[in-house]
XYZ file of N, CA and C in Angstrom:
822
model
N -62.979 -25.118 -41.132
C -61.969 -24.498 -41.238
C -60.860 -24.997 -41.295
N -59.946 -24.398 -41.695
C -58.926 -25.347 -42.436
C -58.113 -24.999 -40.745
N -57.813 -23.912 -39.878
C -56.768 -24.929 -38.596
C -57.919 -24.870 -37.044
N -59.242 -25.361 -38.009
C -59.566 -26.958 -36.673
C -58.835 -27.952 -35.982
N -58.538 -28.272 -36.514
C -56.975 -29.536 -35.909
C -56.276 -28.511 -34.880
N -55.715 -27.335 -35.122
C -54.856 -26.868 -34.113
C -56.058 -25.936 -33.377
N -56.887 -25.226 -33.177
C -57.767 -24.846 -32.126
C -58.146 -25.720 -31.138
N -58.563 -27.230 -31.983
C -59.204 -28.167 -31.286
C -57.774 -28.554 -30.223
N -56.358 -28.655 -30.689
C -55.701 -29.245 -29.661
C -55.546 -27.429 -28.882
N -55.768 -26.526 -29.070
C -55.645 -25.266 -28.150
C -56.689 -25.804 -27.056
N -57.442 -25.438 -27.514
C -58.946 -25.657 -26.499
C -58.866 -26.925 -25.526
N -58.412 -27.763 -26.291
C -57.872 -29.657 -25.659
C -57.428 -29.254 -23.566
N -55.982 -28.444 -25.329
C -54.679 -28.725 -23.481
C -54.499 -27.131 -23.256
N -55.795 -25.864 -23.689
C -54.916 -24.822 -23.076
C -54.342 -25.170 -21.328
N -53.366 -23.276 -21.974
C -52.184 -23.442 -21.321
C -52.708 -23.989 -19.173
N -53.553 -23.333 -18.371
C -52.958 -23.621 -17.150
C -53.189 -25.199 -17.100
N -52.605 -25.752 -16.233
C -51.841 -26.954 -16.075
C -51.883 -27.518 -14.251
N -51.342 -27.005 -14.039
C -51.356 -27.157 -12.292
C -52.238 -26.437 -11.316
N -52.514 -27.483 -10.509
C -54.141 -26.936 -10.010
C -54.317 -25.848 -9.123
N -52.772 -24.799 -8.835
C -52.922 -23.370 -8.400
C -53.007 -22.116 -9.648
N -53.297 -22.927 -10.754
C -52.761 -22.002 -12.032
C -54.773 -21.658 -12.764
N -54.875 -23.323 -12.361
C -56.746 -23.489 -12.359
C -57.377 -23.122 -11.665
N -56.479 -22.337 -10.346
C -57.701 -21.934 -8.935
C -57.607 -20.530 -9.314
N -55.998 -19.799 -9.491
C -56.214 -18.627 -10.038
C -57.107 -18.216 -10.915
N -57.499 -18.966 -12.372
C -57.687 -18.399 -12.962
C -60.133 -19.001 -13.336
N -60.112 -19.797 -12.193
C -61.243 -19.669 -11.839
C -61.763 -18.704 -11.055
N -61.095 -18.356 -10.120
C -61.006 -17.184 -9.329
C -61.440 -16.209 -9.743
N -60.514 -15.440 -11.207
C -60.631 -14.412 -11.835
C -61.913 -14.518 -12.132
N -62.670 -15.612 -12.507
C -63.750 -15.607 -13.636
C -64.847 -15.429 -12.580
N -64.802 -16.014 -11.470
C -65.722 -15.714 -10.118
C -65.440 -14.238 -9.796
N -64.880 -13.738 -9.697
C -65.204 -12.117 -9.879
C -65.217 -11.468 -11.044
N -65.040 -11.883 -11.997
C -65.787 -11.858 -13.043
C -67.817 -11.655 -13.347
N -67.446 -13.261 -12.549
C -68.716 -13.360 -12.788
C -70.164 -12.359 -12.053
N -69.308 -12.362 -10.758
C -69.923 -11.517 -9.855
C -70.258 -10.352 -9.992
N -69.177 -9.725 -10.692
C -69.681 -8.042 -11.002
C -70.195 -8.173 -11.964
N -70.081 -9.236 -12.908
C -71.152 -9.107 -14.066
C -72.781 -9.078 -13.568
N -72.721 -10.208 -13.033
C -74.352 -10.434 -12.354
C -74.922 -9.314 -11.656
N -73.841 -8.694 -11.136
C -75.096 -7.686 -10.303
C -74.877 -6.149 -10.616
N -74.090 -6.018 -12.251
C -73.946 -4.795 -12.472
C -74.497 -4.013 -12.480
N -75.306 -3.045 -12.404
C -75.972 -2.620 -12.130
C -77.145 -2.672 -11.243
N -77.199 -3.008 -10.770
C -77.993 -3.154 -9.700
C -78.146 -2.654 -8.286
N -79.729 -1.541 -7.829
C -79.073 -1.393 -6.777
C -79.128 -2.671 -5.348
N -79.436 -3.403 -5.766
C -79.058 -3.975 -4.017
C -78.704 -4.378 -4.431
N -77.412 -5.214 -5.619
C -76.631 -5.967 -5.451
C -76.092 -6.907 -5.197
N -75.397 -7.378 -4.234
C -75.698 -9.338 -3.666
C -76.331 -9.547 -2.898
N -77.243 -8.022 -2.343
C -78.358 -7.939 -1.658
C -79.085 -8.916 -1.815
N -79.711 -9.425 -3.824
C -80.356 -10.283 -4.530
C -79.826 -11.237 -3.974
N -78.894 -12.030 -3.528
C -78.638 -13.250 -3.330
C -79.092 -13.657 -2.377
N -80.215 -12.944 -1.349
C -80.453 -12.570 -0.066
C -82.115 -13.134 -0.814
N -82.234 -12.205 -1.242
C -83.778 -11.456 -1.258
C -84.239 -12.815 -2.326
N -83.412 -13.029 -3.451
C -83.853 -14.107 -4.219
C -84.247 -15.884 -3.233
N -84.035 -15.787 -2.737
C -84.055 -17.545 -1.687
C -85.116 -17.557 -0.976
N -85.780 -16.077 -0.482
C -86.784 -15.858 0.550
C -87.627 -15.217 0.102
N -87.434 -14.749 -1.197
C -88.270 -14.297 -2.128
C -89.228 -16.061 -2.207
N -88.450 -16.829 -3.253
C -89.125 -17.900 -3.133
C -89.666 -18.827 -2.030
N -88.662 -18.206 -1.046
C -89.751 -19.272 -0.131
C -90.742 -18.564 0.504
N -91.410 -17.114 0.256
C -91.985 -17.127 0.755
C -93.141 -16.929 0.369
N -93.209 -17.418 -1.114
C -93.975 -17.378 -1.985
C -94.446 -18.677 -2.176
N -93.370 -19.677 -2.132
C -93.866 -20.825 -1.963
C -94.600 -20.942 -0.303
N -94.316 -20.975 0.563
C -94.792 -21.339 1.403
C -96.163 -20.431 1.897
N -96.536 -19.193 1.393
C -97.562 -18.605 1.401
C -99.133 -19.619 0.709
N -98.498 -19.603 -0.812
C -98.721 -21.010 -1.442
C -99.460 -22.808 -0.921
N -98.702 -22.700 -0.480
C -98.629 -24.707 -0.158
C -99.153 -24.033 1.181
N -98.171 -23.438 1.969
C -98.332 -23.867 3.997
C -99.442 -23.324 4.474
N -99.866 -22.258 4.243
C -100.961 -21.107 4.492
C -102.337 -21.162 3.170
N -102.006 -20.976 1.855
C -102.989 -21.231 0.929
C -103.648 -22.516 0.837
N -103.054 -23.822 0.609
C -103.243 -24.882 -0.072
C -103.610 -26.216 1.832
N -102.595 -25.319 2.609
C -102.173 -25.454 4.089
C -102.036 -27.096 3.866
N -100.774 -27.507 3.105
C -100.058 -28.641 3.236
C -99.521 -29.009 4.575
N -99.093 -29.564 5.284
C -98.982 -30.304 6.458
C -97.497 -31.682 6.356
N -97.042 -31.790 7.271
C -96.157 -32.604 7.392
C -96.453 -33.581 7.988
N -96.888 -34.775 8.462
C -97.067 -36.248 8.726
C -96.013 -36.369 9.576
N -95.494 -36.294 10.579
C -94.270 -36.925 11.556
C -93.878 -35.472 11.977
N -93.529 -34.932 11.469
C -92.158 -33.105 11.532
C -93.232 -32.999 12.830
N -93.092 -33.011 14.396
C -94.142 -32.582 15.208
C -93.269 -31.404 15.441
N -92.716 -30.200 14.646
C -91.654 -29.074 15.602
C -93.044 -27.900 15.005
N -92.549 -26.881 15.413
C -93.152 -25.534 15.273
C -92.606 -24.888 13.604
N -93.864 -24.745 12.979
C -92.871 -24.432 11.539
C -92.709 -25.714 10.686
N -93.293 -26.271 10.491
C -92.860 -27.675 10.180
C -92.814 -28.284 8.634
N -93.521 -27.386 8.049
C -94.308 -28.059 6.513
C -92.231 -26.121 6.053
N -92.691 -25.063 7.135
C -91.943 -23.990 6.710
C -90.071 -24.794 6.354
N -89.800 -25.658 7.321
C -88.875 -25.959 7.474
C -88.348 -27.610 6.238
N -89.586 -27.861 5.927
C -89.550 -29.104 5.415
C -89.436 -28.184 3.523
N -90.322 -27.054 3.542
C -89.807 -25.905 2.307
C -88.166 -26.064 2.248
N -88.027 -24.965 3.086
C -86.039 -24.917 2.983
C -85.751 -25.895 3.036
N -85.528 -27.478 3.513
C -84.914 -27.986 3.006
C -84.684 -28.590 1.506
N -85.943 -28.496 0.827
C -85.793 -28.348 -0.805
C -85.193 -27.745 -1.287
N -85.652 -26.760 -0.954
C -85.238 -25.357 -1.380
C -84.071 -24.958 -1.601
N -83.166 -25.339 -0.110
C -81.926 -25.069 -0.369
C -80.532 -25.753 -0.878
N -81.999 -27.094 -2.010
C -80.683 -28.198 -3.208
C -80.852 -27.165 -4.132
N -82.538 -27.117 -4.405
C -83.047 -26.583 -5.425
C -82.423 -25.044 -6.087
N -83.100 -24.072 -5.311
C -82.621 -23.214 -5.907
C -81.049 -22.782 -6.504
N -79.790 -23.251 -5.724
C -78.786 -23.541 -6.253
C -78.177 -24.107 -7.507
N -78.882 -25.326 -7.310
C -79.713 -26.148 -8.698
C -79.383 -25.355 -9.826
N -80.835 -24.830 -9.588
C -81.225 -24.270 -11.238
C -80.641 -23.123 -11.372
N -79.939 -22.423 -10.429
C -79.202 -21.541 -10.182
C -78.395 -21.963 -11.608
N -76.619 -23.307 -10.505
C -76.037 -23.741 -11.661
C -76.700 -24.359 -13.299
N -77.105 -24.718 -12.377
C -77.394 -25.154 -14.333
C -78.230 -23.996 -15.162
N -79.081 -22.979 -14.521
C -79.753 -22.504 -15.491
C -78.766 -21.044 -16.122
N -77.993 -21.159 -15.637
C -76.101 -19.993 -16.636
C -75.365 -21.085 -16.607
N -75.166 -22.219 -16.175
C -74.598 -22.875 -16.612
C -74.634 -23.659 -18.294
N -75.345 -23.559 -18.367
C -76.263 -24.691 -20.047
C -75.545 -23.757 -21.178
N -75.388 -22.189 -21.251
C -75.306 -21.361 -21.744
C -73.588 -20.573 -21.570
N -73.056 -21.545 -20.824
C -72.156 -20.439 -20.617
C -70.961 -20.744 -21.892
N -70.890 -21.904 -22.520
C -69.986 -22.186 -23.215
C -70.351 -21.076 -24.666
N -71.519 -21.518 -24.971
C -72.071 -20.229 -26.185
C -71.854 -19.010 -26.190
N -71.584 -18.574 -24.236
C -71.987 -17.082 -24.193
C -70.556 -16.476 -24.924
N -69.801 -17.435 -24.568
C -68.326 -17.343 -24.344
C -67.635 -17.780 -25.410
N -68.270 -18.393 -26.525
C -67.521 -19.029 -27.601
C -66.206 -17.349 -28.861
N -66.556 -16.465 -28.444
C -65.589 -15.400 -29.356
C -64.544 -15.775 -28.423
N -64.492 -15.560 -26.773
C -63.587 -15.556 -26.475
C -63.229 -16.933 -26.493
N -62.770 -17.845 -26.392
C -62.681 -18.973 -26.632
C -61.585 -18.742 -27.785
N -62.124 -18.547 -28.888
C -61.983 -18.674 -30.195
C -60.827 -17.580 -29.958
N -60.683 -16.640 -29.146
C -59.344 -15.353 -29.615
C -58.492 -15.756 -28.390
N -58.978 -16.186 -27.358
C -58.600 -16.540 -25.540
C -58.360 -17.906 -25.828
N -57.883 -18.728 -26.047
C -57.672 -20.038 -25.726
C -57.439 -20.795 -24.257
N -58.921 -21.565 -23.638
C -58.370 -22.050 -22.536
C -58.921 -22.966 -22.004
N -58.974 -23.231 -20.509
C -59.719 -24.682 -20.004
C -60.966 -24.327 -20.195
N -61.343 -25.039 -21.548
C -63.728 -24.770 -21.569
C -64.035 -25.539 -19.983
N -63.287 -25.752 -19.381
C -64.113 -26.495 -18.223
C -64.523 -25.961 -17.092
N -63.546 -25.049 -17.382
C -63.449 -23.489 -16.093
C -64.659 -22.475 -16.254
N -65.544 -22.750 -17.678
C -66.442 -22.322 -17.422
C -67.420 -22.040 -16.765
N -68.227 -23.460 -16.953
C -69.704 -24.530 -16.643
C -68.827 -24.857 -14.440
N -67.189 -24.062 -14.400
C -67.055 -23.888 -13.125
C -68.039 -23.494 -12.310
N -67.251 -21.980 -13.597
C -67.592 -20.593 -12.620
C -68.931 -20.565 -12.275
N -70.102 -20.821 -13.362
C -71.185 -21.376 -13.305
C -72.004 -21.461 -11.703
N -71.340 -23.527 -11.474
C -71.198 -23.902 -10.505
C -71.044 -22.573 -9.578
N -69.740 -21.891 -9.084
C -69.254 -21.248 -7.724
C -69.977 -20.315 -7.682
N -70.483 -19.364 -8.758
C -71.211 -18.352 -8.771
C -73.131 -18.861 -8.131
N -73.021 -19.886 -8.168
C -74.413 -20.701 -6.925
C -73.959 -20.873 -5.536
N -72.858 -21.101 -4.773
C -72.085 -21.132 -3.809
C -73.128 -20.569 -3.023
N -72.985 -19.233 -3.441
C -73.654 -17.849 -2.367
C -74.901 -18.579 -1.794
N -75.374 -18.768 -2.933
C -76.988 -19.077 -2.759
C -77.174 -20.405 -1.919
N -76.546 -21.434 -2.148
C -76.364 -22.405 -1.401
C -76.386 -22.563 0.080
N -75.688 -21.617 0.199
C -74.635 -21.490 1.529
C -75.961 -20.530 2.678
N -76.343 -19.728 2.038
C -77.707 -19.016 2.255
C -78.574 -19.170 2.525
N -78.917 -20.594 1.726
C -80.152 -21.922 1.581
C -79.716 -22.539 3.226
N -78.441 -23.289 3.315
C -78.545 -24.404 4.450
C -78.075 -23.836 5.555
N -77.368 -22.342 5.685
C -77.214 -21.727 6.615
C -78.876 -20.841 7.543
N -79.121 -21.253 6.294
C -81.345 -20.428 7.288
C -81.334 -21.743 7.414
N -81.516 -22.770 6.973
C -81.882 -24.071 7.239
C -81.533 -24.554 8.817
N -80.649 -24.016 9.089
C -79.562 -25.036 9.762
C -79.903 -23.923 11.212
N -80.644 -22.955 10.745
C -80.557 -21.328 12.114
C -82.422 -21.579 12.444
N -83.052 -22.012 11.327
C -84.402 -22.130 11.807
C -84.652 -23.539 12.546
N -84.297 -24.581 12.186
C -84.492 -25.600 12.442
C -83.769 -26.016 13.799
N -83.345 -24.885 14.361
C -82.607 -25.046 15.863
C -83.746 -24.349 16.735
N -83.610 -23.260 15.926
C -84.877 -22.367 16.513
C -86.429 -23.143 16.733
N -86.339 -23.718 15.748
C -87.981 -24.005 16.310
C -87.805 -25.409 17.387
N -86.614 -26.091 17.349
C -86.487 -26.923 18.770
C -86.092 -28.284 18.115
N -85.088 -28.193 17.133
C -84.547 -29.441 16.394
C -83.440 -29.771 17.242
N -82.355 -28.384 17.865
C -81.408 -28.519 18.308
C -80.432 -28.830 16.644
N -79.350 -28.749 17.776
C -77.760 -29.551 17.450
C -78.381 -31.078 17.001
N -77.756 -32.052 16.364
C -77.732 -33.590 16.913
C -76.254 -34.143 15.777
N -75.758 -35.417 16.075
C -75.371 -35.688 15.414
C -75.182 -36.101 13.811
N -75.966 -36.184 13.098
C -76.180 -36.355 11.491
C -76.013 -34.969 10.874
N -76.028 -34.192 11.904
C -75.412 -33.219 10.823
C -74.400 -33.413 10.713
N -73.810 -34.234 11.232
C -72.174 -34.699 11.106
C -72.257 -34.888 8.844
N -73.313 -35.562 8.398
C -73.296 -36.247 7.161
C -73.560 -35.010 6.272
N -74.336 -33.863 7.126
C -74.680 -32.305 5.921
C -73.339 -32.123 5.176
N -71.929 -31.607 5.519
C -70.855 -31.453 4.420
C -70.635 -32.772 3.108
N -70.953 -33.568 3.733
C -70.487 -34.640 2.174
C -72.318 -34.955 1.511
N -73.484 -33.840 2.126
C -74.503 -33.754 1.417
C -73.997 -32.925 0.417
N -73.336 -32.030 1.026
C -73.787 -31.106 0.571
C -72.207 -30.564 -0.974
N -71.077 -31.523 -0.418
C -70.557 -32.017 -1.616
C -70.787 -33.162 -2.558
N -71.417 -33.604 -2.278
C -72.410 -34.471 -3.698
C -73.360 -33.853 -4.343
N -74.147 -32.778 -3.363
C -74.426 -31.733 -4.622
C -73.878 -30.588 -5.397
N -72.734 -30.140 -5.523
C -71.537 -29.433 -5.592
C -71.340 -30.424 -7.090
N -70.675 -31.669 -6.155
C -70.759 -32.854 -7.554
C -71.325 -33.102 -9.065
N -72.864 -33.142 -8.709
C -73.332 -33.782 -9.454
C -74.083 -32.829 -10.429
N -74.164 -31.772 -9.734
C -74.289 -30.196 -10.375
C -73.517 -29.719 -11.328
N -72.118 -29.672 -11.087
C -71.265 -29.690 -12.195
C -71.438 -30.517 -13.204
N -71.567 -32.237 -12.352
C -71.366 -33.254 -14.265
C -71.913 -32.631 -15.311
N -73.372 -32.359 -14.173
C -74.524 -32.260 -15.529
C -74.736 -31.179 -16.028
N -73.819 -29.602 -15.033
C -74.027 -28.156 -16.145
C -72.526 -28.883 -17.267
N -71.250 -29.759 -16.530
C -70.597 -29.658 -17.990
C -71.476 -30.380 -18.796
N -72.108 -31.567 -18.859
C -72.747 -32.105 -20.110
C -73.428 -31.135 -21.024
N -74.908 -30.383 -19.855
C -75.638 -29.450 -20.411
C -74.672 -28.959 -21.336
N -73.530 -27.746 -20.422
C -73.128 -27.065 -21.763
C -72.532 -27.296 -22.719
N -72.173 -28.314 -22.625
C -71.334 -28.972 -24.358
C -72.151 -29.301 -25.028
N -73.291 -29.774 -24.606
C -74.650 -30.065 -25.605
C -75.105 -28.929 -26.008
N -75.306 -27.974 -25.401
C -75.913 -27.090 -26.181
C -75.187 -26.377 -26.874
N -74.140 -26.338 -26.846
C -72.989 -25.886 -27.672
C -72.951 -26.610 -28.987
N -73.067 -27.544 -29.188
C -73.063 -28.215 -30.251
C -74.844 -28.507 -31.078
N -75.484 -28.223 -29.874
C -77.086 -28.229 -30.258
C -77.596 -27.676 -29.486
N -78.025 -26.143 -30.098
C -78.894 -24.941 -29.389
C -80.249 -25.561 -29.138
N -80.892 -26.164 -28.877
C -82.187 -26.756 -28.875
C -81.512 -26.900 -26.964
N -80.484 -27.845 -26.552
C -80.592 -28.235 -26.038
C -80.953 -27.079 -24.233
N -80.939 -25.389 -24.692
C -81.576 -24.920 -23.518
C -82.098 -24.736 -23.089
N -83.735 -24.701 -23.974
C -84.882 -23.971 -24.458
C -85.375 -25.918 -23.965
N -84.641 -26.760 -24.444
C -85.167 -27.928 -23.219
C -84.864 -28.160 -21.920
N -84.036 -27.500 -21.623
C -83.801 -27.808 -19.905
C -84.678 -26.672 -19.143
N -85.046 -25.464 -19.922
C -85.775 -24.664 -19.019
C -87.204 -25.132 -18.863
N -87.448 -26.079 -20.049
C -89.158 -26.750 -19.641
C -88.652 -27.652 -18.857
N -87.673 -28.639 -19.159
C -87.153 -29.312 -18.055
C -86.561 -29.517 -16.729
N -86.364 -28.179 -16.302
C -86.506 -27.890 -15.261
C -87.429 -28.106 -14.073
N -88.561 -26.806 -15.137
C -90.170 -26.463 -14.562
C -90.456 -28.403 -14.040
N -90.493 -29.277 -14.639
C -91.202 -30.393 -14.525
C -90.650 -31.581 -13.470
N -89.336 -31.028 -13.678
C -88.301 -31.444 -12.584
C -88.755 -30.939 -10.767
N -88.990 -29.656 -11.172
C -89.043 -28.649 -9.915
C -90.368 -30.099 -9.290
N -91.419 -30.290 -9.851
C -92.562 -31.191 -9.625
C -92.488 -32.320 -9.617
N -91.155 -33.310 -9.978
C -91.338 -34.463 -9.570
C -90.461 -34.460 -8.357
N -89.992 -33.442 -7.767
C -88.953 -33.536 -6.216
C -89.867 -33.957 -5.198
N -89.846 -34.311 -4.091
C -90.923 -33.465 -2.922
C -90.156 -32.374 -2.615
N -90.829 -31.293 -3.058
C -90.178 -30.025 -1.887
C -91.801 -29.363 -1.298
N -92.217 -28.914 -2.113
C -93.223 -28.415 -2.222
C -94.708 -28.940 -1.433
N -94.675 -30.319 -1.709
C -95.127 -31.743 -0.477
C -94.100 -32.550 -0.280
N -95.083 -33.158 0.583
C -94.083 -34.018 1.573
C -93.977 -35.335 0.868
N -93.503 -36.570 0.816
C -93.073 -37.863 0.305
C -94.395 -38.400 1.310
N -94.546 -38.123 2.419
C -96.099 -39.265 2.612
C -96.849 -38.974 2.153
N -97.600 -37.703 0.787
C -98.417 -37.468 0.586
C -98.323 -38.317 -0.673
N -97.045 -39.000 -1.325
C -96.896 -39.707 -1.878
C -97.814 -41.256 -1.727
N -98.434 -41.570 -2.522
C -99.131 -43.278 -2.074
C -97.438 -43.831 -2.613
N -97.375 -44.881 -1.317
C -96.031 -45.584 -1.338
C -95.752 -45.984 -2.022
N -96.403 -46.897 -3.136
C -96.048 -47.654 -3.964
C -95.080 -46.941 -5.278
N -95.902 -45.883 -5.117
C -94.530 -44.986 -6.148
C -93.557 -44.435 -5.659
N -92.938 -44.556 -3.705
C -92.119 -43.914 -3.938
C -90.536 -44.448 -4.384
N -90.671 -45.687 -4.269
C -89.399 -46.359 -5.445
C -88.775 -45.116 -6.471
N -89.593 -45.206 -7.348
C -90.299 -43.677 -8.958
C -88.988 -42.789 -7.689
N -89.486 -42.494 -6.575
C -88.273 -41.340 -6.577
C -86.735 -41.582 -6.553
N -86.126 -42.495 -6.361
C -84.663 -43.007 -6.219
C -84.468 -42.750 -7.753
N -85.344 -42.916 -8.831
C -84.507 -42.572 -10.206
C -84.629 -40.972 -10.492
N -84.752 -39.842 -9.727
C -84.217 -38.842 -9.182
C -83.409 -38.024 -8.976
N -82.106 -37.603 -9.271
C -81.128 -37.122 -8.349
C -81.387 -35.820 -7.505
N -82.349 -35.140 -7.760
C -82.581 -34.298 -6.905
C -83.474 -34.828 -6.055
N -84.375 -35.165 -6.194
C -85.122 -36.330 -4.794
C -84.712 -37.158 -4.029
N -84.169 -37.938 -4.103
C -82.826 -38.195 -3.566
C -81.972 -37.525 -2.406
N -81.049 -35.908 -3.083
C -80.338 -35.603 -2.304
C -81.643 -34.500 -1.451
N -82.909 -34.385 -2.016
C -83.558 -33.637 -1.193
C -83.641 -34.467 0.533
N -84.607 -35.605 -0.058
C -84.863 -36.511 0.440
C -83.409 -36.754 1.632
N -82.863 -36.776 1.328
C -81.111 -37.424 2.567
C -81.283 -35.786 3.062
N -81.138 -34.876 2.408
C -81.169 -33.323 3.302
C -82.033 -33.466 4.643
N -83.501 -33.627 3.668
C -84.861 -33.469 5.259
C -84.414 -34.899 6.340
N -83.893 -35.549 5.373
C -84.213 -36.811 6.765
C -82.041 -35.752 7.649
N -81.823 -35.793 7.507
C -80.044 -35.731 7.898
C -80.743 -34.323 9.035
N -81.307 -33.026 8.443
C -82.008 -32.098 9.276
C -83.071 -32.063 10.014
N -84.148 -32.842 9.584
C -85.836 -32.927 9.854
C -85.983 -34.659 10.940
N -85.049 -34.749 11.038
C -85.057 -36.584 11.366
C -86.056 -36.651 10.288
N -86.357 -36.977 9.027
C -87.593 -37.637 8.009
C -87.156 -38.647 7.492
N -87.969 -39.901 7.402
C -87.605 -40.797 6.803
C -87.407 -40.933 5.146
N -87.346 -41.910 4.754
C -86.251 -42.037 3.991
C -86.207 -43.112 3.011
N -86.651 -43.386 1.118
C -86.999 -44.802 1.376
C -86.410 -45.685 1.151
N -86.134 -47.099 1.650
C -84.742 -47.682 1.485
C -84.010 -47.418 -0.062
N -82.742 -47.748 0.352
C -81.397 -47.831 -0.887
C -81.782 -46.004 -1.076
N -82.094 -45.185 -0.373
C -82.006 -43.317 -0.747
C -80.584 -43.088 -0.948
N -79.730 -43.199 0.388
C -78.643 -43.007 0.362
C -77.392 -44.100 -1.047
N -77.940 -44.989 -1.587
C -76.684 -45.730 -1.989
C -77.590 -44.986 -3.740
N -78.096 -45.101 -3.757
C -79.269 -44.385 -5.265
C -78.581 -42.651 -5.310
N -78.175 -42.642 -4.307
C -77.951 -40.636 -4.247
C -75.965 -41.248 -4.518
N -75.490 -41.964 -3.933
C -74.425 -42.148 -4.343
C -73.674 -42.744 -6.218
N -74.811 -43.635 -6.246
C -74.981 -43.678 -7.613
C -75.103 -42.722 -8.992
N -75.887 -41.734 -7.891
C -76.002 -40.571 -9.399
C -75.015 -39.500 -8.952
N -74.305 -39.289 -8.385
C -73.059 -38.865 -7.996
C -72.185 -38.756 -8.372
N -71.457 -40.313 -9.142
C -71.020 -40.852 -9.502
C -70.989 -41.326 -11.255
N -72.776 -41.468 -11.819
C -72.902 -41.499 -12.790
C -73.131 -40.281 -13.421
N -73.530 -38.704 -12.437
C -73.673 -37.448 -13.656
C -71.972 -36.048 -13.458
N -71.761 -36.621 -12.486
C -69.974 -36.249 -11.920
C -68.893 -36.835 -13.142
N -69.126 -38.364 -12.784
C -68.067 -38.644 -14.216
C -68.936 -39.038 -15.505
N -70.172 -38.891 -15.730
C -70.758 -39.434 -17.071
C -70.871 -38.054 -17.882
N -70.801 -36.816 -16.942
C -70.572 -35.607 -17.542
C -69.065 -35.260 -17.913
N -68.361 -35.240 -16.797
C -66.482 -34.822 -17.200
C -66.088 -35.972 -18.672
N -66.898 -37.146 -18.937
C -66.335 -38.136 -19.717
C -66.745 -37.311 -21.217
N -68.090 -37.096 -21.142
C -68.493 -36.608 -22.093
C -68.255 -34.671 -22.701
N -67.722 -34.222 -21.885
C -66.901 -33.093 -22.166
C -66.378 -33.335 -22.743
N -65.125 -34.217 -21.814
C -64.062 -34.484 -22.654
C -63.784 -34.939 -24.186
N -64.735 -35.836 -23.939
C -64.839 -36.234 -25.356
C -65.655 -35.757 -26.501
N -65.740 -34.491 -26.086
C -66.393 -33.573 -27.428
C -65.594 -32.527 -27.272
N -64.778 -32.446 -26.683
C -63.615 -31.403 -26.974
C -62.917 -30.877 -28.330
N -63.059 -32.240 -29.431
C -62.574 -32.682 -30.290
C -63.602 -31.610 -31.075
N -64.694 -31.743 -31.223
C -66.322 -31.276 -31.598
C -65.936 -30.134 -31.132
N -66.062 -29.227 -30.181
C -65.857 -27.857 -29.478
C -64.627 -27.053 -30.269
N -63.183 -27.827 -30.250
C -62.951 -27.292 -31.065
C -62.708 -26.846 -32.769
N -63.266 -27.956 -33.391
C -63.424 -27.505 -34.504
C -64.571 -26.152 -35.232
N -65.884 -26.523 -33.363
C -66.834 -25.353 -34.455
C -66.464 -24.211 -34.098
N -65.322 -23.906 -33.534
C -64.277 -22.395 -32.924
C -63.601 -22.395 -33.896
């Protein structure tokens, strides 16, 4: 297009600049997201509760009852259920955000062309839309852990930091994938397959103790495994491989910082494509 330099500039520096303006814009799109997501649904917002509970029930019946998976060292009532829930509390909002966010720029391509805005808002809306699932998952985990005898303990003070780490790495990865998918449309299909594989490479439906110890170090190369293991350690007092906290910190910096850098560096290409 002959006007691509102008379009590139408008996408890169599109109006709201202050934190307050960005917050108002993000909130507007969040309301729009929730209305669109549950429009025409009989259960409406109740699906935010039904979907995590249904996933928990399915995996618990299959792995906890049929395959009788147990968690050594977790000597409380419903130990496997708590272990499973600690993993799903991380995984479900992560996949919800990434699954929706990867196509966020492509879905609103016409809107961005007609009404330039900070493109970073769209992946942020996908992440924000997953916060309800995140709150439900962690809330249920805390309630069930206390009711099953683990009680409230000092290590839970780390949980807010883990939640912030989860949001940061999720947003960074969503930024990266949304831009990559906009530029190369095969990325969306690759992400869908990759998430399925990623789930089983993360100790959610199985405890780390069932994996030979010589392979434990490999889980440090999986950011979601690091996060799940830290949540399990914080809430359920389960052991983690040495170096897990540091590995998680490195992953947060790499994904959040790298995703932001990639998105910003590719904005001129986004403007030209529009």
